[in-house]
Short mmCIF file of C-alpha atoms in Angstrom, two decimals:
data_model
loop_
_atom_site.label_atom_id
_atom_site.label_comp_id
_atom_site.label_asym_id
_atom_site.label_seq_id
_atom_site.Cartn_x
_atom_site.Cartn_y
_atom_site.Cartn_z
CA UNK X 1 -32.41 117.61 -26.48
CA UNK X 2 -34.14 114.80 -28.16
CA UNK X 3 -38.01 114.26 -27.91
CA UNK X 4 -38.31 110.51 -28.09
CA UNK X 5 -41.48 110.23 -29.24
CA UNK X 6 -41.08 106.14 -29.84
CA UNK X 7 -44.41 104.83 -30.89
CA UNK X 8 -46.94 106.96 -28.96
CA UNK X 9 -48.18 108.92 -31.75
CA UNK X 10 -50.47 105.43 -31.75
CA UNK X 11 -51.77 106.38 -28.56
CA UNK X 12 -52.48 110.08 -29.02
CA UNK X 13 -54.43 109.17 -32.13
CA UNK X 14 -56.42 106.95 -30.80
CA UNK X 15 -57.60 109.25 -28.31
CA UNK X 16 -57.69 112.48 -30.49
CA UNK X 17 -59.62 110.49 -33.25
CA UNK X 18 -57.09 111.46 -36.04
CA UNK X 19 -54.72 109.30 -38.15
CA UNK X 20 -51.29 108.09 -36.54
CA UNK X 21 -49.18 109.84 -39.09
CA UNK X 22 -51.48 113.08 -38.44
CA UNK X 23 -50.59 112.65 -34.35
CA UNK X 24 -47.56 112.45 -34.90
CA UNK X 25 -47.02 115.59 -37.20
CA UNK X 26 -48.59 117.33 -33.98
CA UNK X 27 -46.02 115.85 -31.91
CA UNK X 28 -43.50 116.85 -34.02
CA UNK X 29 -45.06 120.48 -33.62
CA UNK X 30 -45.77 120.52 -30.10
CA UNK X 31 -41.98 119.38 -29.77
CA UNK X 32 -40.61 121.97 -31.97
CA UNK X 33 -42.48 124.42 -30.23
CA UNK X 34 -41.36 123.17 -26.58
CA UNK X 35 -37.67 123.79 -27.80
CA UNK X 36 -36.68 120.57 -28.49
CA UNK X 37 -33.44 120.28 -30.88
CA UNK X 38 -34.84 116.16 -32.51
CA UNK X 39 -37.46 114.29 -32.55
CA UNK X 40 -37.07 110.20 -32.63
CA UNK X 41 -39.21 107.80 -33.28
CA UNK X 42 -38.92 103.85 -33.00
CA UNK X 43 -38.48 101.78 -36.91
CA UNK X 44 -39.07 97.58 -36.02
CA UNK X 45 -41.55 95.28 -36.54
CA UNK X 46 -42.82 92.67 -33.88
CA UNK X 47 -42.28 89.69 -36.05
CA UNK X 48 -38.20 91.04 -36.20
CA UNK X 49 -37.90 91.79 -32.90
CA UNK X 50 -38.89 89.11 -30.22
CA UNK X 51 -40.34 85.49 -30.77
CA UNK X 52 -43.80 85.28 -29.16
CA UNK X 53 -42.30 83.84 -25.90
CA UNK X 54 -40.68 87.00 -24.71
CA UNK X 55 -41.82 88.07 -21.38
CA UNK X 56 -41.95 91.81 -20.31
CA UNK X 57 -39.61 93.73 -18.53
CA UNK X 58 -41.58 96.66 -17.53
CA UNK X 59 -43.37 97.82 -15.01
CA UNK X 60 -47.04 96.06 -15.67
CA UNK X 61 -48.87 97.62 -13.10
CA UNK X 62 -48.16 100.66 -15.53
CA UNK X 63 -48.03 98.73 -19.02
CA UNK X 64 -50.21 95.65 -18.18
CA UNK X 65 -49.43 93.90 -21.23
CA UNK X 66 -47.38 90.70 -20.75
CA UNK X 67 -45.77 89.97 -23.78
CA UNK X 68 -43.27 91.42 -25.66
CA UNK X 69 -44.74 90.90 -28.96
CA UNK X 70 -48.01 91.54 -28.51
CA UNK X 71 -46.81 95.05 -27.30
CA UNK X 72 -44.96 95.77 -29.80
CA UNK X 73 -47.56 94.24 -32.56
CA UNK X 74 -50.08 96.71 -31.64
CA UNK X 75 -47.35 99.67 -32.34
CA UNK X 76 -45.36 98.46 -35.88
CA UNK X 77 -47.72 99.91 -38.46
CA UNK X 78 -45.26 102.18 -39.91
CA UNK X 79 -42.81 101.55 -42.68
CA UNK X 80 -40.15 103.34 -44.64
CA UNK X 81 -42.84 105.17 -46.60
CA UNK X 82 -44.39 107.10 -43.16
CA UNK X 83 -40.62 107.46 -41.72
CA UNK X 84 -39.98 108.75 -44.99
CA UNK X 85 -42.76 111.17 -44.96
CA UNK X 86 -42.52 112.44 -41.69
CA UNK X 87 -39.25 112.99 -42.31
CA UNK X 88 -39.71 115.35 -45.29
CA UNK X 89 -42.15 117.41 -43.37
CA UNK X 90 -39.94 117.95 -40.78
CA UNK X 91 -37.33 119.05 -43.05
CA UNK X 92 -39.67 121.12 -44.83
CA UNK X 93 -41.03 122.90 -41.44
CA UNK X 94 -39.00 122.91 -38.85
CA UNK X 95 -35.24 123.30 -37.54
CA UNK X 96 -35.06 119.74 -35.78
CA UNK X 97 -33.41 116.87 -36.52
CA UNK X 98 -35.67 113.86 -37.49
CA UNK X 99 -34.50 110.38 -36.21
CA UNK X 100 -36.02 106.75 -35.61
CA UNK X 101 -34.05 104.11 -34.22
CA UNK X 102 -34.12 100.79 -36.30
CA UNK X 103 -34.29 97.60 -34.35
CA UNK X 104 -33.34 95.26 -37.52
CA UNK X 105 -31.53 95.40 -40.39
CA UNK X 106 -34.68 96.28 -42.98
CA UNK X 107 -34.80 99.63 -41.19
CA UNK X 108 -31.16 100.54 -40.64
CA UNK X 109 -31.23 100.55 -44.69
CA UNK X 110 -34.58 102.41 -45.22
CA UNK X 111 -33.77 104.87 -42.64
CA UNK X 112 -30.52 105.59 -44.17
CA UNK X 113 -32.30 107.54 -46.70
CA UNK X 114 -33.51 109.90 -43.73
CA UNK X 115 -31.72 110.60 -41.05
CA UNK X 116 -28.98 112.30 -40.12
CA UNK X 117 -27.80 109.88 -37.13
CA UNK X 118 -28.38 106.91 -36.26
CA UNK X 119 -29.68 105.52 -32.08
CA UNK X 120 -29.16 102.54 -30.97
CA UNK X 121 -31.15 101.10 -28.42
CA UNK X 122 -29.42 99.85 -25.13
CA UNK X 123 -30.93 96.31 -25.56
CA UNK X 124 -28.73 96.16 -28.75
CA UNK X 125 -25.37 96.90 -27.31
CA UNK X 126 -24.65 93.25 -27.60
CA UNK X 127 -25.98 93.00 -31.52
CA UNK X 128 -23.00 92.88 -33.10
CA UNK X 129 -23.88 92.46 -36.16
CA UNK X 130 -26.98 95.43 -36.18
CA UNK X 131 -23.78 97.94 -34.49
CA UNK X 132 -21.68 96.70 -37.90
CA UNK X 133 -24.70 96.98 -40.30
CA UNK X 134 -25.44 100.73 -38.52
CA UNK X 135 -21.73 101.70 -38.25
CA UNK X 136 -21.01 100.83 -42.11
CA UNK X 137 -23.55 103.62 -42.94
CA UNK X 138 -21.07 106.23 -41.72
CA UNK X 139 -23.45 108.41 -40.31
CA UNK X 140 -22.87 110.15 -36.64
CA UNK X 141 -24.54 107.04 -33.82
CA UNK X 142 -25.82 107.68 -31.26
CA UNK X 143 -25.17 104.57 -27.93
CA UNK X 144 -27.32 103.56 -25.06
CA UNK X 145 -25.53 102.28 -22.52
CA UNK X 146 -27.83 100.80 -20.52
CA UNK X 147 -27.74 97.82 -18.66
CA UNK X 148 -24.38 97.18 -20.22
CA UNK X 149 -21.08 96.61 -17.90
CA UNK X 150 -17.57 98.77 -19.24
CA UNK X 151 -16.17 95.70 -20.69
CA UNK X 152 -19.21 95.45 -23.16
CA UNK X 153 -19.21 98.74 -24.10
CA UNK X 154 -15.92 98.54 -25.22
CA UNK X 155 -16.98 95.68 -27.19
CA UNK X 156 -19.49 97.86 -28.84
CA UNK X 157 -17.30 100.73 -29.60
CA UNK X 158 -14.03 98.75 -31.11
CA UNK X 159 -16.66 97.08 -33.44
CA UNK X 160 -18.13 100.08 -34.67
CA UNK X 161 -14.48 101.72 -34.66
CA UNK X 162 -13.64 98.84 -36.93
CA UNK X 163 -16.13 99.51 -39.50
CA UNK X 164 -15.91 103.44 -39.30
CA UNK X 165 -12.64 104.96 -38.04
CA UNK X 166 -12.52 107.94 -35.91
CA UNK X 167 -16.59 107.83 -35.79
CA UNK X 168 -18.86 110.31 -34.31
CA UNK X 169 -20.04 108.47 -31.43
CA UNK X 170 -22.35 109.82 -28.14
CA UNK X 171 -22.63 107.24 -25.51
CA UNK X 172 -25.62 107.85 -23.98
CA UNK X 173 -25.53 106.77 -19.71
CA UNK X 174 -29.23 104.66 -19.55
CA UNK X 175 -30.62 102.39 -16.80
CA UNK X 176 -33.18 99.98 -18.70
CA UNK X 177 -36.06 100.11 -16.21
CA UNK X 178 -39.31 101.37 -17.43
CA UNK X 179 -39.81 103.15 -15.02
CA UNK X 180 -36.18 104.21 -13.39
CA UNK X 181 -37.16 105.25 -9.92
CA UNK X 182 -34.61 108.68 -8.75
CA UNK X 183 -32.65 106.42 -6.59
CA UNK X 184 -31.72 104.21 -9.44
CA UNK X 185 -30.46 107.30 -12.13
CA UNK X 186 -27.63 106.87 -11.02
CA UNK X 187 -26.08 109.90 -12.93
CA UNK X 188 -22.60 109.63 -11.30
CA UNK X 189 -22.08 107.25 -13.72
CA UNK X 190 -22.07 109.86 -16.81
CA UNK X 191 -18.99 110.63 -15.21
CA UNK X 192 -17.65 107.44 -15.56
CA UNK X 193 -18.43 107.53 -19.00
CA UNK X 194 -16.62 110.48 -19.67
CA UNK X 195 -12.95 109.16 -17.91
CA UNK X 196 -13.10 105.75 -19.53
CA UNK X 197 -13.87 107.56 -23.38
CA UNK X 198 -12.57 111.36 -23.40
CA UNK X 199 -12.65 111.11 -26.51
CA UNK X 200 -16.59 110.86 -27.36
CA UNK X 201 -19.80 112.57 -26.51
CA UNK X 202 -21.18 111.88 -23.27
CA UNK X 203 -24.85 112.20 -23.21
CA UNK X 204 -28.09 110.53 -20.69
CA UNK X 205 -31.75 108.59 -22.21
CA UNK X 206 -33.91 109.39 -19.26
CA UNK X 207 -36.49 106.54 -17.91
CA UNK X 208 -37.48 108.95 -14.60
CA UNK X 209 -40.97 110.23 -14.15
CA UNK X 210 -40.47 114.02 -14.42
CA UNK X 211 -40.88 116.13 -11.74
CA UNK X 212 -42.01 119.30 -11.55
CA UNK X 213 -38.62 121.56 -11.89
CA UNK X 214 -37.10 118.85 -14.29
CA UNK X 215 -34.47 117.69 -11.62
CA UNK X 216 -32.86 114.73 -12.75
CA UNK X 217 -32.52 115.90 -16.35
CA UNK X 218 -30.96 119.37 -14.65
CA UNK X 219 -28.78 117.38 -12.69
CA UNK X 220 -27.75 114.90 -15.88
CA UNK X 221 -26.61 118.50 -17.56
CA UNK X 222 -24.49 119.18 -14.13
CA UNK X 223 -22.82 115.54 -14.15
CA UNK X 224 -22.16 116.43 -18.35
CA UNK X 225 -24.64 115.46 -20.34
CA UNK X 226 -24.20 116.90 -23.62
CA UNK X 227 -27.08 115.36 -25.49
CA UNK X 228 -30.04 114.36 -23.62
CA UNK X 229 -33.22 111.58 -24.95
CA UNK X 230 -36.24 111.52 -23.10
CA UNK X 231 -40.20 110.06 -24.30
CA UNK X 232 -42.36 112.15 -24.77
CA UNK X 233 -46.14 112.61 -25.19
CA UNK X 234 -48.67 114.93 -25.14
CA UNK X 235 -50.73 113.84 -22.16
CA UNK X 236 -48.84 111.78 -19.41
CA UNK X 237 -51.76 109.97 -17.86
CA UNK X 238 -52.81 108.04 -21.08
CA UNK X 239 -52.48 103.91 -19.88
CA UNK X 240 -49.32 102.04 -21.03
CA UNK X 241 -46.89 102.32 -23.14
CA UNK X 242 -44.23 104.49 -22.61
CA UNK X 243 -46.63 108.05 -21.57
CA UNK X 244 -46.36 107.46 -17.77
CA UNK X 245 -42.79 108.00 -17.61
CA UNK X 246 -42.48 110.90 -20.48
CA UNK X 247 -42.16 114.30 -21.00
CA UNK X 248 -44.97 116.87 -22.17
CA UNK X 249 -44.51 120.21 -23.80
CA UNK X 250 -44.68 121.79 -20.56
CA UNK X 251 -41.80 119.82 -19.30
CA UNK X 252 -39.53 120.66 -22.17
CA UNK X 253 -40.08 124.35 -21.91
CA UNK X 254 -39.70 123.87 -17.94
CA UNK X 255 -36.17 122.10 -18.45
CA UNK X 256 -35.25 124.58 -21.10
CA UNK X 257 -35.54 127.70 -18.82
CA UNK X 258 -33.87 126.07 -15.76
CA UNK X 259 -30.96 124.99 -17.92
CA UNK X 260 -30.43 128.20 -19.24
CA UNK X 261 -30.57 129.52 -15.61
CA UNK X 262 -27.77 127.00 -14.88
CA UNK X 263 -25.59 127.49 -17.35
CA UNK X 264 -25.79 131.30 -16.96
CA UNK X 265 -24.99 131.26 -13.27
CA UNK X 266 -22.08 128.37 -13.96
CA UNK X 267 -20.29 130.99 -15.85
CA UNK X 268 -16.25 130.83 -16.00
CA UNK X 269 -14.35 128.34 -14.42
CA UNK X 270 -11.45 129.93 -13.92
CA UNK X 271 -11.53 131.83 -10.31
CA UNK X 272 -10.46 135.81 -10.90
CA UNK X 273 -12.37 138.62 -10.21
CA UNK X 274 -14.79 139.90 -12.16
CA UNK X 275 -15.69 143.39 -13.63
CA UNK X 276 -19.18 143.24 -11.17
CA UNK X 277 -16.96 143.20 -8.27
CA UNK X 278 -14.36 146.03 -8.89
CA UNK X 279 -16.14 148.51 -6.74
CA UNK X 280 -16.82 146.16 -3.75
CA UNK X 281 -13.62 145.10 -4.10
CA UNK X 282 -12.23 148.48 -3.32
CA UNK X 283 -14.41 150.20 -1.02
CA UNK X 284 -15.34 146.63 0.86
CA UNK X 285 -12.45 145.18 1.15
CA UNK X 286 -9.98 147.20 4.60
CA UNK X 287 -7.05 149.56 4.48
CA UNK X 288 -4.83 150.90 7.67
CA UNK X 289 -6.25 153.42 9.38
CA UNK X 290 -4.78 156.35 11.69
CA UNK X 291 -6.58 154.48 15.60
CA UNK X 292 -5.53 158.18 16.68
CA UNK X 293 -3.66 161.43 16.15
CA UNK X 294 -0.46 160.50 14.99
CA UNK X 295 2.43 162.90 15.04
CA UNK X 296 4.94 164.07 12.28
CA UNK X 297 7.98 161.91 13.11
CA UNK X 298 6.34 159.98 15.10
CA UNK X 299 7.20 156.05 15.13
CA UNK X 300 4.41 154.22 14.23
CA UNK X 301 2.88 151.61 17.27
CA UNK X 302 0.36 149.44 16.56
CA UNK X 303 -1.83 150.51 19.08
CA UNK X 304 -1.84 153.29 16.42
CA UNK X 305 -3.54 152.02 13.48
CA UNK X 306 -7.15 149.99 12.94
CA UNK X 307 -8.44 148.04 10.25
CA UNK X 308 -11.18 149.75 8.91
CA UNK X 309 -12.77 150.07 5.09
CA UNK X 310 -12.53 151.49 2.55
CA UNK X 311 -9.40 149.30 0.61
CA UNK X 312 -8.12 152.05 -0.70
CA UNK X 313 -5.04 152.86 1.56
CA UNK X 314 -2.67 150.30 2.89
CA UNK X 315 -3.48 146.54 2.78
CA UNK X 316 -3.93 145.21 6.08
CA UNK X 317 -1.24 142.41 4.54
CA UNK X 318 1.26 145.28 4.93
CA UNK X 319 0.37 145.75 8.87
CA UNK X 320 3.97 144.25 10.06
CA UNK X 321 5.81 146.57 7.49
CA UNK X 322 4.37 149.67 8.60
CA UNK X 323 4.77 149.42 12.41
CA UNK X 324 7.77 150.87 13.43
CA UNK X 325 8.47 153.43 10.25
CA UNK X 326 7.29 157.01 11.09
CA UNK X 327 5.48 159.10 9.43
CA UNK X 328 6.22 161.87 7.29
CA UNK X 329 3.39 164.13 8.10
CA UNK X 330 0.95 164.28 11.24
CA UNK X 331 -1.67 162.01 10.42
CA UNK X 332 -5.42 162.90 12.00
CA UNK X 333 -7.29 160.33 13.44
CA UNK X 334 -9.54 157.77 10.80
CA UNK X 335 -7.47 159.18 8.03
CA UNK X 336 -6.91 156.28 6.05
CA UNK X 337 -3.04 155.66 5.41
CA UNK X 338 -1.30 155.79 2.39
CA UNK X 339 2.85 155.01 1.42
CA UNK X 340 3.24 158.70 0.54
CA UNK X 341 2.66 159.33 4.60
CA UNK X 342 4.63 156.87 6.25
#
């Protein structure tokens, strides 16, 4: 699970007062903490990213801003030398893995130094050139998918194949709408994914306001998502950005204990009995039973035998085969039949 924690360490230090590399340290420790296995954060600069003319594409009731690059101006403070900090004390405290997706060349070359994988933003499936600059680093990359039809993905994944052969590539299923409302997950799809390229990691970057049991991640884990991005932020009612559609602590540790819950009760997949059931399968399960006094010598009718538990006599699968043989000994009524007495 990967806390993507973007650029709202901005956010959380404005309101808590402190410095943004200091708010994001205690994001990085409220992650941890939560159970997260990464943290991520966002490496661009406004002037490298959009020309002043770009127009949003989120939701502005929620992010009211109306321009790309004045968004992303107010959130492009840091530089290789915070990355490159945070990124030591991570190391030095915790047992996560410490990424930042770059958005331009300049920080697919600082960040090299850094982290262990690289993301790659969904907008970006169509940068060439960034996928080729990313893919030359050799480093396990992680793909957003979304937005992006089958025939671009491919596109995507022969160029990085051509730079790195045999990579270690997650595709990551992704609807780019900020927010994704539950009818538009669309997590079918992850199974898509996984026919069309058996032979990477299927994973899901969530957009979907959580709900209180986690649902939609839960259910991205039942469609086979193997790695799983989703924002977070310590308080989901801060104004814009990307809080109103995040995760909190509480959410993580939420998802955490349903998943285990899930994947304990999925258990094998292979149908058998198991050791639980041995002794309802013997003493619940029904034998041939004597109906009534039979006889020694007697032919057996079957008006003279019921199907009664336990099953530990006669299966009633061997009813045919035992009508009409005799039996050896007189056989009281309810006695439950065995082969030694017929």
């Amino acid at each position: 699970m990967i806390a993507e924690i973007g650029v709202n360490h901005f956010d959380i230090a404005e309101q808590r007062g402190c410095s943004p590399i200091d708010a994001a340290k205690k994001m990085i420790n409220e992650a941890a903490d939560a159970g997260v296995d990464a943290v991520k954060f966002q490496s661009y600069t406004a002037d490298r990213l959009t020309s002043k003319h770009s127009p949003a594409y989120w939701d502005t009731d929620e992010e009211t801003t109306d321009s790309q690059y004045e968004l992303f101006q107010q959130y492009d403070d840091f530089g290789a030398d915070e990355f490159a900090e945070l990124a030591d004390w991570t190391d030095a405290n915790y047992d996560l893995d410490f990424l930042s997706t770059p958005f331009d060349f300049h920080a697919v070359e600082y960040l090299s130094e850094v982290v262990p994988a690289y993301k790659i933003a969904s907008a970006d499936i169509t940068n060439h050139p960034l996928l080729r600059a990313i893919a030359r680093k050799e480093k396990p990359i992680l793909l957003s998918t979304g937005a992006s039809t089958i025939s671009e993905i491919d596109d995507a994944v022969r160029v990085i194949e051509d730079e790195t052969p045999d990579p270690e590539l997650c595709l990551l299923h992704c609807i780019l709408q900020y927010p994704t409302t539950e009818e538009n997950a669309n997590l079918g799809m992850i199974d898509h994914l996984s026919e069309v390229y058996p032979e990477y990691e299927i994973g899901y970057s969530d957009h979907v306001p959580p709900d209180s049991g986690m649902i939609t991640l839960l259910n991205s884990v039942f469609q086979g998502a193997d790695i799983i991005e989703k924002h977070f932020t310590l308080d989901k009612s801060l104004d814009g950005n990307d809080h109103y559609h995040a995760m909190d602590p509480t959410d993580v540790r939420t998802f955490r204990e349903n998943t285990s819950r899930m994947l304990t009760t999925t258990g094998s997949s292979r149908k058998e009995p198991i050791a639980a059931e041995s002794d309802s399968r013997t003493h619940a399960r029904r034998s041939l039973v004597a109906a009534k006094d039979i006889e020694r010598g007697a032919e057996i009718t079957r008006d003279d035998v019921a199907i009664k538990r336990p099953g530990t006599g006669i299966s009633p699968t061997m009813l045919d085969v035992v009508v009409g043989r005799k039996a050896r000994k007189k056989i009281p009524v309810d006695a439950v039949l065995s082969w030694d007495v017929v």
